[in-house]
Tab-separated table of C-alpha atoms in Angstrom:
chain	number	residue	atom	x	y	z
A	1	UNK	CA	87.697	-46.445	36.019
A	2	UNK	CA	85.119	-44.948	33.832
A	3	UNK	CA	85.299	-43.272	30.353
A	4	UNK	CA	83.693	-40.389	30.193
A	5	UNK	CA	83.588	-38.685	26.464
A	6	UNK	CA	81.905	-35.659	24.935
A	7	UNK	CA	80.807	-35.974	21.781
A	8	UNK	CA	80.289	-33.551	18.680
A	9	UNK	CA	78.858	-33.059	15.136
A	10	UNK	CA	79.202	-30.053	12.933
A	11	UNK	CA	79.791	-27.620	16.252
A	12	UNK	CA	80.847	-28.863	19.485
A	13	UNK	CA	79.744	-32.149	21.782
A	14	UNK	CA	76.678	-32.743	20.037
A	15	UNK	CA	75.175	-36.096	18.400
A	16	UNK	CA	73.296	-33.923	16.015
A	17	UNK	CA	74.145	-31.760	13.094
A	18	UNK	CA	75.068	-28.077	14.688
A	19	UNK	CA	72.738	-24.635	13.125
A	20	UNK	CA	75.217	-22.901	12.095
A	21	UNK	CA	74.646	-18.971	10.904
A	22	UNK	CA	76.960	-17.266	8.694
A	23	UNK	CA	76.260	-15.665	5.490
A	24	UNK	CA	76.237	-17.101	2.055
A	25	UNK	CA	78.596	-18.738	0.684
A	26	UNK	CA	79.609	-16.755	-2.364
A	27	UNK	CA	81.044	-18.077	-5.818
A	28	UNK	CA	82.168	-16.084	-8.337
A	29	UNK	CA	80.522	-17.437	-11.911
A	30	UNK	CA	81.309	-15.815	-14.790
A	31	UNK	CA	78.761	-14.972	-16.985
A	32	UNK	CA	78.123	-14.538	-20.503
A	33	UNK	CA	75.161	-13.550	-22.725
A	34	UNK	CA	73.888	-14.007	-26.975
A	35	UNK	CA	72.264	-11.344	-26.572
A	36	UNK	CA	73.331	-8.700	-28.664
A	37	UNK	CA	72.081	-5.161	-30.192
A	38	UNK	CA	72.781	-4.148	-34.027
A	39	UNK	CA	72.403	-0.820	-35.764
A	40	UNK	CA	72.252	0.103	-39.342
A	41	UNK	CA	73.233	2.616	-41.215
A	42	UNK	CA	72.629	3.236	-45.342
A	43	UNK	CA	74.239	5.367	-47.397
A	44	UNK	CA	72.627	6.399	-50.671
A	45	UNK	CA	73.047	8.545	-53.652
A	46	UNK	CA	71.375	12.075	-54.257
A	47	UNK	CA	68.813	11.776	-56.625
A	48	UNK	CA	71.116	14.118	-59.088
A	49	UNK	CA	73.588	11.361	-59.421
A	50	UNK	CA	74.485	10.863	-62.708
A	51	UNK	CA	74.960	6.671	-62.207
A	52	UNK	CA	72.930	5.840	-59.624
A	53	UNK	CA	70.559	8.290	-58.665
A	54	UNK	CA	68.548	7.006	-54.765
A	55	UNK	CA	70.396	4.067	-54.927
A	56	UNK	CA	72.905	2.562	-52.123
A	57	UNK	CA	76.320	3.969	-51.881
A	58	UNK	CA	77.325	1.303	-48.880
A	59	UNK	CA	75.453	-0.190	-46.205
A	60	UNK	CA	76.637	-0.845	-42.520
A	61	UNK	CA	76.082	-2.360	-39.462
A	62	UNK	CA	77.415	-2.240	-35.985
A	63	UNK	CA	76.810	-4.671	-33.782
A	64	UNK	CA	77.880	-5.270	-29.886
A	65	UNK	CA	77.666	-7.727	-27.174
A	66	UNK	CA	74.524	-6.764	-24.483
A	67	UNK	CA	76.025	-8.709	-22.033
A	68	UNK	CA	75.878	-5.445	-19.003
A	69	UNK	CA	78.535	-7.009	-16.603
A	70	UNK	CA	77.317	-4.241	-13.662
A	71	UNK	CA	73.933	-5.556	-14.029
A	72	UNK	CA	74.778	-9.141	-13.356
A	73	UNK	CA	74.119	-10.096	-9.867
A	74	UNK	CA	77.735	-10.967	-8.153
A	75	UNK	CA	79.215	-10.758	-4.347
A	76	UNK	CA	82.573	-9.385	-4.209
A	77	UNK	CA	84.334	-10.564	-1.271
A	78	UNK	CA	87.085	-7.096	-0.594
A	79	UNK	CA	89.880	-8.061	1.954
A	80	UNK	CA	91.234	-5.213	3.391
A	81	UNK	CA	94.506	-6.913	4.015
A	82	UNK	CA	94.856	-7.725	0.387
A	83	UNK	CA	97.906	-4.906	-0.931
A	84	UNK	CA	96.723	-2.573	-3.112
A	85	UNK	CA	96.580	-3.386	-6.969
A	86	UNK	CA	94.633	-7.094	-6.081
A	87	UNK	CA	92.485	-8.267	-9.032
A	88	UNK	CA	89.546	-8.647	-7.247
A	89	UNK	CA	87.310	-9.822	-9.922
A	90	UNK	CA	87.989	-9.590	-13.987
A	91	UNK	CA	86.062	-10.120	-17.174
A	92	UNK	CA	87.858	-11.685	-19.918
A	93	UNK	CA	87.149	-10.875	-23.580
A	94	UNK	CA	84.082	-11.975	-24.558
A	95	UNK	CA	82.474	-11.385	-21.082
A	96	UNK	CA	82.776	-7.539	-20.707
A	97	UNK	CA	82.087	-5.906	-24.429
A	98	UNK	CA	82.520	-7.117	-28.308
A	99	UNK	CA	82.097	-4.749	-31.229
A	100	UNK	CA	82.041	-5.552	-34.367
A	101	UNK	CA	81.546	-2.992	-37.402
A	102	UNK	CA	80.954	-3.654	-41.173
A	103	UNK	CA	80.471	-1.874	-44.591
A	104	UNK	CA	79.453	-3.111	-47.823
A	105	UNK	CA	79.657	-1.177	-50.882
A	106	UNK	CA	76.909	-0.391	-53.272
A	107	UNK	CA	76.750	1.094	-56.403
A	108	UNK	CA	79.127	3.506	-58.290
A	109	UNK	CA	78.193	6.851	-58.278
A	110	UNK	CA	78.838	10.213	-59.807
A	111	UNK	CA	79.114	12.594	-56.892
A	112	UNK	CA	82.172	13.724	-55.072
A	113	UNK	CA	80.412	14.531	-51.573
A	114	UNK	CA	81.566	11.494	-50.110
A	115	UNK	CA	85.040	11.428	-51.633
A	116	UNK	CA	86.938	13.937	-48.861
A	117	UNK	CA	89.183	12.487	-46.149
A	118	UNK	CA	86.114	13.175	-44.080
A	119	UNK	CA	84.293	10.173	-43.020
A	120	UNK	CA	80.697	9.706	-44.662
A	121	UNK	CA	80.519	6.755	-42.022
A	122	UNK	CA	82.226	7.448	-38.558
A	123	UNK	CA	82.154	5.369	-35.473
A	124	UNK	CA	83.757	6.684	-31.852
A	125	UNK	CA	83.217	4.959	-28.812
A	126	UNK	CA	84.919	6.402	-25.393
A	127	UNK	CA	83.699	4.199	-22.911
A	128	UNK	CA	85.244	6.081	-19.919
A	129	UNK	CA	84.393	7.707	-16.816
A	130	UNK	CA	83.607	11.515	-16.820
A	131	UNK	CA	85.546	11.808	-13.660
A	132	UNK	CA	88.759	10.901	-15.470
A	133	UNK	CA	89.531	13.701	-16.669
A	134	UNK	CA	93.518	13.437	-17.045
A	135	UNK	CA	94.972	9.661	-17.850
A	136	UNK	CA	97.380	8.281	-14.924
A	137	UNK	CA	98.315	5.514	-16.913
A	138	UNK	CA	97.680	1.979	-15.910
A	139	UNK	CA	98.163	2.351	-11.974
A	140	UNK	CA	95.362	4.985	-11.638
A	141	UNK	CA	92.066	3.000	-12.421
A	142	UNK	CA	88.781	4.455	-13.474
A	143	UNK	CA	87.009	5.392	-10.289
A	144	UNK	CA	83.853	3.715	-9.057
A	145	UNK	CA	81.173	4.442	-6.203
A	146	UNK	CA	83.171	2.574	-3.774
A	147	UNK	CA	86.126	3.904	-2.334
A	148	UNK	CA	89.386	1.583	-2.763
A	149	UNK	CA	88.010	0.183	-6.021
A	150	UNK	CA	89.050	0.556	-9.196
A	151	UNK	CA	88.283	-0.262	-13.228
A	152	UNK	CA	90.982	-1.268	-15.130
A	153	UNK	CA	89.973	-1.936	-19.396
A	154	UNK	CA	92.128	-3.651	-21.677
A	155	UNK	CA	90.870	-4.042	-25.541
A	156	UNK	CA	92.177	-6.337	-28.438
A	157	UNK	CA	91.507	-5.772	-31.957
A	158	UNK	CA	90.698	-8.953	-33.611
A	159	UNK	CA	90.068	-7.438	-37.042
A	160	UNK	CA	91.503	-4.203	-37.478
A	161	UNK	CA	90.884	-3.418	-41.235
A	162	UNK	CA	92.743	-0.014	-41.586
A	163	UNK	CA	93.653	0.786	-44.980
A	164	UNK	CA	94.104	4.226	-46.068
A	165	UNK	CA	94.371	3.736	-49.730
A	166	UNK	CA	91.051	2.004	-49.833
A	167	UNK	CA	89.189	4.171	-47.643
A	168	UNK	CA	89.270	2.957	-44.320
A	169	UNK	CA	90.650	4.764	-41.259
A	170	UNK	CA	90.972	2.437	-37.869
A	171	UNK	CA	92.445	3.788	-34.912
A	172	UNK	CA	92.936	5.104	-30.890
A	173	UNK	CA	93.497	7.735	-29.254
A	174	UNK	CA	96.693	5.934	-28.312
A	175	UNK	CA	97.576	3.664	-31.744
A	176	UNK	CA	97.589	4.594	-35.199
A	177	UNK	CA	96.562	2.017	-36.257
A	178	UNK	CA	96.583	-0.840	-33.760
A	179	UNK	CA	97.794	-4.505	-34.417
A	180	UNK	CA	95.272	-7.321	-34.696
A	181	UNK	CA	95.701	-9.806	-31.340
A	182	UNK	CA	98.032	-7.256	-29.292
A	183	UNK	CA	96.404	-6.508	-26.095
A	184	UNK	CA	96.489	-2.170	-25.025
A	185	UNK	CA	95.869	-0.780	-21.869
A	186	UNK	CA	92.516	1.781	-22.365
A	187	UNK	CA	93.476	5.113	-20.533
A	188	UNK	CA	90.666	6.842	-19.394
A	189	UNK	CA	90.492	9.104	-22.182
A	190	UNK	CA	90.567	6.301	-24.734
A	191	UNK	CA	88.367	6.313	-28.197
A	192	UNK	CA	88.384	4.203	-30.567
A	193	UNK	CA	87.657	5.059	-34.026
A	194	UNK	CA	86.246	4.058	-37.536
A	195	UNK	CA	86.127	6.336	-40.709
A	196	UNK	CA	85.437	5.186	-44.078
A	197	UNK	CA	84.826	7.091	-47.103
A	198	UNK	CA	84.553	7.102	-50.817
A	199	UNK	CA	87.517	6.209	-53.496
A	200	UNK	CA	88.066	6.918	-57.203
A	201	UNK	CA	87.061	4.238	-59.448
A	202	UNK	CA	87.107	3.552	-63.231
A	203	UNK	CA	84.059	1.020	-64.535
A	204	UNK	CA	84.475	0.129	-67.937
A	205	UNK	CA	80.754	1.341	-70.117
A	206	UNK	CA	79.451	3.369	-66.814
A	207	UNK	CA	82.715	5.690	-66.669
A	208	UNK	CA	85.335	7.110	-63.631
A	209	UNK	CA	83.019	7.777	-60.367
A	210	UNK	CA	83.229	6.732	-56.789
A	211	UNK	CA	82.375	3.783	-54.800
A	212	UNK	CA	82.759	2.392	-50.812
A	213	UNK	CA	84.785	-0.591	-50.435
A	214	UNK	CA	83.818	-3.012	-48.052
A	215	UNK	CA	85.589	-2.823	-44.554
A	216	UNK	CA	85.321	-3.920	-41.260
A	217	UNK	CA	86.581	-3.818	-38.156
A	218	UNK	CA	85.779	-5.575	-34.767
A	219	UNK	CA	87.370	-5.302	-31.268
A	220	UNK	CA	86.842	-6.282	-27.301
A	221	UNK	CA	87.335	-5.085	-24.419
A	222	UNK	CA	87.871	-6.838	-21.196
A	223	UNK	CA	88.426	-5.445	-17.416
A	224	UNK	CA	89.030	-5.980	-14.088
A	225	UNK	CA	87.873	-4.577	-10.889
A	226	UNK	CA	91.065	-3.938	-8.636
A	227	UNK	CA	91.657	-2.814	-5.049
A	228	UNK	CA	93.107	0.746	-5.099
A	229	UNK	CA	93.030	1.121	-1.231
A	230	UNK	CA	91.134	-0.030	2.124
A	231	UNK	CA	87.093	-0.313	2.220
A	232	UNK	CA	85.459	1.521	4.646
A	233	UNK	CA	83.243	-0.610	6.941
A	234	UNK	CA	80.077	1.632	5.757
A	235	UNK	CA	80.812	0.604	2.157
A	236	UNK	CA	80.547	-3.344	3.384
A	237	UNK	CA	76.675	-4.149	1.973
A	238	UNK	CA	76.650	-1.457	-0.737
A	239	UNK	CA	76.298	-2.227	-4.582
A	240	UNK	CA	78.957	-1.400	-6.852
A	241	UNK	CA	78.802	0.990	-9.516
A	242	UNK	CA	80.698	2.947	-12.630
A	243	UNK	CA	79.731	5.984	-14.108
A	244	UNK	CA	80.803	5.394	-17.725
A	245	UNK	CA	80.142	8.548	-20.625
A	246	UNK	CA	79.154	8.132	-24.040
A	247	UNK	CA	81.246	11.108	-24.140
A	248	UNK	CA	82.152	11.825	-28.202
A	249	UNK	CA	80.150	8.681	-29.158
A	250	UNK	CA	78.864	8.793	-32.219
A	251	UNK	CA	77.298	6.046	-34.847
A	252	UNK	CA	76.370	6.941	-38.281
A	253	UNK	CA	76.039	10.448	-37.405
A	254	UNK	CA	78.492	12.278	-38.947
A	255	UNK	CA	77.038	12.903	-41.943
A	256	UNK	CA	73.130	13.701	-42.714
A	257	UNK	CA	73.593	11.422	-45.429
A	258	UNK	CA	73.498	8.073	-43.151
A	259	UNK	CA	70.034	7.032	-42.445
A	260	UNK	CA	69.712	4.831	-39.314
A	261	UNK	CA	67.660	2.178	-37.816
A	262	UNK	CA	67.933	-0.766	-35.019
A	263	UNK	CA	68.619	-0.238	-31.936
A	264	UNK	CA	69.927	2.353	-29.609
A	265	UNK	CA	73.216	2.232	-28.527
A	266	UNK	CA	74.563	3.504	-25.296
A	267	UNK	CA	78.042	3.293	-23.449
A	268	UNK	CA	76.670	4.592	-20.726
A	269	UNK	CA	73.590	2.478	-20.177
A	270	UNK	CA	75.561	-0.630	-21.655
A	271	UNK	CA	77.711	-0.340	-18.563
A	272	UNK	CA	75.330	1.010	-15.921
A	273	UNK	CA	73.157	-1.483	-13.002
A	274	UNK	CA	74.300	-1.872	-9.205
A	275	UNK	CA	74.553	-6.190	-9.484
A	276	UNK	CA	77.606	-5.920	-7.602
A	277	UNK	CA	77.969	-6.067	-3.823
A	278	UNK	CA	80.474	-5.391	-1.791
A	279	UNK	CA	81.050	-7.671	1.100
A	280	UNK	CA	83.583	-8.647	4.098
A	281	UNK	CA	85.724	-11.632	4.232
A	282	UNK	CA	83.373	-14.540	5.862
A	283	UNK	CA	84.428	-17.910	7.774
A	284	UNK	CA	82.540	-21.052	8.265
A	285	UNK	CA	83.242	-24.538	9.531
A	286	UNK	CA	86.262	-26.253	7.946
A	287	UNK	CA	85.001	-29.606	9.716
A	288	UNK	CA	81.811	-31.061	10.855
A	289	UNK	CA	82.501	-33.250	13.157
A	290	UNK	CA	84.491	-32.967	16.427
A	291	UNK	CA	84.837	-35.907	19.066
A	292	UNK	CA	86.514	-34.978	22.296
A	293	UNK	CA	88.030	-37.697	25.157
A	294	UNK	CA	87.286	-36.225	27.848
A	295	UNK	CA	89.014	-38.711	29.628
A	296	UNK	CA	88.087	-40.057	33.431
A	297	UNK	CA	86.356	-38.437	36.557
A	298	UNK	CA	87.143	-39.953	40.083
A	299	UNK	CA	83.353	-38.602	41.573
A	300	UNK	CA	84.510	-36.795	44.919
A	301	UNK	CA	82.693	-37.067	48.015
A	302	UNK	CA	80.885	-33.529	47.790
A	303	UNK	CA	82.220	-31.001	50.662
A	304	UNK	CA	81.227	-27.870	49.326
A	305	UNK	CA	84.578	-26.730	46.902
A	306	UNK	CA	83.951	-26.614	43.161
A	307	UNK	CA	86.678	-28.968	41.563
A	308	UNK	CA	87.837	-29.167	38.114
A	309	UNK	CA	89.631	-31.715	35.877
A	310	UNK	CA	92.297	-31.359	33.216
A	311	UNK	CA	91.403	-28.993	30.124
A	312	UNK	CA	91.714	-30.693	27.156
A	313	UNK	CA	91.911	-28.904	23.487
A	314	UNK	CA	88.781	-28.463	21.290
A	315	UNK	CA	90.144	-27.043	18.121
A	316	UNK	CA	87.626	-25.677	15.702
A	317	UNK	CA	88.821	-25.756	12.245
A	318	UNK	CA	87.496	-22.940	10.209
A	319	UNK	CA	87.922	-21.944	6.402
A	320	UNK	CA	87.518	-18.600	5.744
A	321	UNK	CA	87.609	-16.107	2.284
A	322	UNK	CA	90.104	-13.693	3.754
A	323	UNK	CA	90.625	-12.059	6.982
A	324	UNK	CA	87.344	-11.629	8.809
A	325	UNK	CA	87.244	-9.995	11.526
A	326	UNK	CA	85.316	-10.062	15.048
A	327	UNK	CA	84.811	-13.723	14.460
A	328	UNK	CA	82.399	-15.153	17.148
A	329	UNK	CA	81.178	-18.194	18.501
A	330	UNK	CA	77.803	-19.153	20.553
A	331	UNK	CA	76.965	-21.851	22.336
A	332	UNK	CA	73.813	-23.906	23.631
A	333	UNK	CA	72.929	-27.231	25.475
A	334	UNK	CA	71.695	-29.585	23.328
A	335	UNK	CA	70.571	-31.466	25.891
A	336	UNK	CA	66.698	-31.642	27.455
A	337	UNK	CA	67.681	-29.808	30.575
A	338	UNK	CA	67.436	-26.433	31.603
A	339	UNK	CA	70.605	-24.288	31.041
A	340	UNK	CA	73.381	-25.165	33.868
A	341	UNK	CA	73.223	-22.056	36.191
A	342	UNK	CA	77.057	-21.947	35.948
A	343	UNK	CA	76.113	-21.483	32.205
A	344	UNK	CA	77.931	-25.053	31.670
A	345	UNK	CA	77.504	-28.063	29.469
A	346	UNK	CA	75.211	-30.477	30.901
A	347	UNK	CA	76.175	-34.420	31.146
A	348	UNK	CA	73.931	-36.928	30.806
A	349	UNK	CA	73.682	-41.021	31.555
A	350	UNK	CA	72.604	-41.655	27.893
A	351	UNK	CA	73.947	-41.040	25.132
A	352	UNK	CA	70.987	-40.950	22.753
A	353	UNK	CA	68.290	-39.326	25.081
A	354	UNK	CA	69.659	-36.378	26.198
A	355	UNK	CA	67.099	-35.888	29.016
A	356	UNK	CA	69.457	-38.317	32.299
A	357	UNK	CA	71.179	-35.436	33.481
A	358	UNK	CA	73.956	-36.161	36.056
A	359	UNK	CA	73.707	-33.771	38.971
A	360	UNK	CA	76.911	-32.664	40.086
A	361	UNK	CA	78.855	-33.317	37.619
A	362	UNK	CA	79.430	-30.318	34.462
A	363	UNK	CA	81.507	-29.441	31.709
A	364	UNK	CA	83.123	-26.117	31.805
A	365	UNK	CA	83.276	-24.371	28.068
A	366	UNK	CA	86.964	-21.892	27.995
A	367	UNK	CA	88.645	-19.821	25.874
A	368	UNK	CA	92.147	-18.118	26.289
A	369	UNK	CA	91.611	-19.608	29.938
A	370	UNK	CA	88.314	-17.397	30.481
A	371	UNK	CA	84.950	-19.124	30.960
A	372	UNK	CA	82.518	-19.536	27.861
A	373	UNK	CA	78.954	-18.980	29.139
A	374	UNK	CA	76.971	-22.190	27.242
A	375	UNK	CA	73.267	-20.521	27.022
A	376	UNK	CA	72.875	-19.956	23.983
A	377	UNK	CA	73.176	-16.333	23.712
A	378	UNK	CA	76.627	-14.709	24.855
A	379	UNK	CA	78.702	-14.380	22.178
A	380	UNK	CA	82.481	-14.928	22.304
A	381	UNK	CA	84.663	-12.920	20.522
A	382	UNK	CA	87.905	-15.283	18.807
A	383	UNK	CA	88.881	-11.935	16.728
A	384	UNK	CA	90.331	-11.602	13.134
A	385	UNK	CA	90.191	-15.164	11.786
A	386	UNK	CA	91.509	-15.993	8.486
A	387	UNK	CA	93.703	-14.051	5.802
A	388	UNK	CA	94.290	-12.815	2.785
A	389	UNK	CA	95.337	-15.738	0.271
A	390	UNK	CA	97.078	-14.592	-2.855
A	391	UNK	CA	96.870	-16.984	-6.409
A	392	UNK	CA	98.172	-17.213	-9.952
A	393	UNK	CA	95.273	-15.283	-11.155
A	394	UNK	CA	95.189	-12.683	-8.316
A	395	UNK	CA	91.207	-14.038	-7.825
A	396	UNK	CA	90.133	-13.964	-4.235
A	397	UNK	CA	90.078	-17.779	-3.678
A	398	UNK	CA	86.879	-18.501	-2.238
A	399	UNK	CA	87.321	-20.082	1.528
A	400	UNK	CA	90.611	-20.919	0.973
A	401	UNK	CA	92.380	-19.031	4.296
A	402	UNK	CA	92.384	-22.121	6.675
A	403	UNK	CA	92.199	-20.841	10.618
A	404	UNK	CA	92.076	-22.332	13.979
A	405	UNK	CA	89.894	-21.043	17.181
A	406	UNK	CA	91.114	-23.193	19.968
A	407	UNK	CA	88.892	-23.759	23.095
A	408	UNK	CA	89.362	-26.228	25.855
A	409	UNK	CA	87.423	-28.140	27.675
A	410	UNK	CA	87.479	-29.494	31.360
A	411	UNK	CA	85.104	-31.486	33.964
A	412	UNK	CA	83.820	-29.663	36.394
A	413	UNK	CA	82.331	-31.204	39.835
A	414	UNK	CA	79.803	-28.380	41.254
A	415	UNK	CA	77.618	-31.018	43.851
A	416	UNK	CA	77.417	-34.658	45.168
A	417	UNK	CA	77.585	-37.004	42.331
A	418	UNK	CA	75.278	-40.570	42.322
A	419	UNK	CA	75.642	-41.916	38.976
A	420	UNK	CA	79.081	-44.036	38.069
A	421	UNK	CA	78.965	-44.874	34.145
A	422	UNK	CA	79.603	-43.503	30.607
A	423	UNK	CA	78.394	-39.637	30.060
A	424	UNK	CA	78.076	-37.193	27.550
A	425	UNK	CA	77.635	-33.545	26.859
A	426	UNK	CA	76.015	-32.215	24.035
A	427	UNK	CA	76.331	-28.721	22.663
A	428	UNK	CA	75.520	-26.903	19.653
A	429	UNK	CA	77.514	-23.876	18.198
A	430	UNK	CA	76.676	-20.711	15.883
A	431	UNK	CA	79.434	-18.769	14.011
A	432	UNK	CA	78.909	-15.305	13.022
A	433	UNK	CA	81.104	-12.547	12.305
A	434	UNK	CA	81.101	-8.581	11.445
């Protein structure tokens, strides 16, 4: 009795390293930036002050992160089995947006102009989408381009600086005034806002006037992009965008007083770009290498009737980043030989030239008990491979859904056989997918 064996590397029965076609593999990397934008803005005293006539009242600065998360290029892998509310990708603080505002007081002066509860300095920032018009609270995300998508933005005060007494007004459209390190939900309508303003003071030899104290105040906001319902197919491909307002924003521009310079400042085009694409859930080999027994042919003495041997399994591991649909396979000789005209695998005497084909003697490709054409063309259709795979984080694991597409494999004896001896088939394998 003779052993007979297929053999197969990265597809199926194949000595050699199978092309496989799928796309990309995609990794989520989070990014962040230095890069950062500052404005200034200078407060001085009309030249009919009585203590310091021209001269600084307070200078500040605002200053914010440039790191544009839309613009940075990213795949994000949707499932459309994943239930509604997944976190399908998220910023933490100090990846999305950091502001950071601060005043420093100049000289005492005589004038009262800058004294009322009015801010001479006033900072608003609502970085929310003109399409939210009424808040829904923290299970109706900020709509994006993409159907079935949502923004969701959290911020944290890390300095919050509100002190009435001394000038300083800090506070949301939500909290008066928010704690430092507590974490609030931004509704769409959200602004957060800075005042500061002049208070009484005595200096002995000069006399009573009014001066800025210094303040600050600095604050973050991170977000998360989660699935509010299914993705339509024609939305696979497309980039990913937010239409953000600067809606009441406003820096240094409350008063004609505050004289400007640096750079612009933008909600709007701080959070604009199409870097993200939408994509499908792909699969790809779990395992490169397959060996199959084929186990033992008894050559017949050829009278015309096709015969065929045992199947045996050929189990394809594949790893996959969700549920992918319309998974399908494609196969090809590897040999030297023309394709089988049964559309077969070829066996051959030797095992490392590929070009001694037996005659007569075939291996028959199935799946689901239906013959696989081996020329290197049809495509077989395994169906929805893969699914959705839920973490701690709720991040989209990347290839993480482990899946089996089981084939089988039998000898087939189409002719009179002459050769008695070891044979293999050879066969290489594509995997694609919609």
């Amino acid at each position: 009795m003779n052993t007979n064996k297929m053999k197969n590397k990265g597809g199926l029965f194949t000595h050699k390293s199978a092309p496989l076609i799928f796309p990309a593999i995609i990794y989520f990397v989070l990014i962040t930036s230095c890069d950062a934008g500052m404005k200034t803005g200078g407060v001085y005293w009309p030249d009919t002050d009585r203590y310091a006539p021209g001269q600084v009242a307070e200078t500040c600065t605002f200053s914010w992160s440039d790191t544009r998360p839309f613009q940075q290029t990213r795949t994000l892998i949707v499932d459309n089995t994943a239930p509604v509310g997944t976190v399908l990708h998220r910023w933490g603080y100090g990846e999305f947006a950091d502001y950071q505002f601060n005043c420093t007081g100049g000289e005492l002066g005589s004038s009262s102009n800058f004294s009322s509860g009015t801010a001479t300095t006033y900072f608003s920032i609502i970085p929310f989408s003109d399409s939210a018009s009424i808040d829904g609270g923290e299970d109706s995300p900020i709509p994006t381009n993409i159907n079935g998508i949502g923004l969701k933005l959290y911020y944290t005060f890390h300095t919050v600086g509100d002190d009435f007494s001394s000038g300083t007004n800090v506070y949301t459209s939500q909290i008066y005034p928010p704690d430092a390190g507590v974490e609030y939900y931004a509704y769409s309508r959200t602004a957060v806002v800075f005042k500061h303003w002049t208070r009484p003071k005595s200096v002995s030899g000069i006399g009573s006037g009014y001066i800025f104290n210094p303040a600050s105040t600095s604050f973050s906001f991170r977000a998360e992009l989660v699935k509010t319902g299914d993705i339509s197919s024609d939305d696979y491909g497309r980039t990913l965008t937010v239409s953000l307002s600067d809606g009441s924003l406003r820096v240094f521009t409350y008063k004609p007083e505050v004289i400007e310079t640096g750079d612009n400042f933008s909600v709007a085009s701080q959070f604009s770009g199409n870097g993200i694409t939408i994509t499908s859930p792909a699969c790809m080999l779990n395992n490169e290498n397959y060996n199959i027994n084929m186990g033992d042919w008894v050559a017949y003495a050829w009278g015309g009737s096709v015969r065929r041997g045992d199947e045996k399994l050929v189990d394809i591991s594949l790893k996959c980043t969700g549920a992918a649909n319309n998974v399908y396979f494609r196969f090809a000789d590897a040999g030297g030989s023309a394709v089988s005209p049964d559309k077969n695998i070829r066996v051959y005497k030797s095992a490392s030239s590929g070009t001694d084909v037996v005659d007569g003697l075939e291996i028959e490709l199935l799946y689901n008990g239906e013959h696989v054409d081996v020329d290197g063309t049809t495509l077989t259709n395994t169906g929805t491979r893969g699914s959705y795979v839920s973490t701690n984080n709720g991040e989209t694991q990347i290839y993480s859904s482990l899946d089996t597409a089981r084939f089988t494999a039998r000898f087939l004896q189409n002719g009179p056989i002459s050769y008695l001896g070891p044979v293999t088939g050879k066969v290489n394998m594509w995997v694609t997918y919609e």
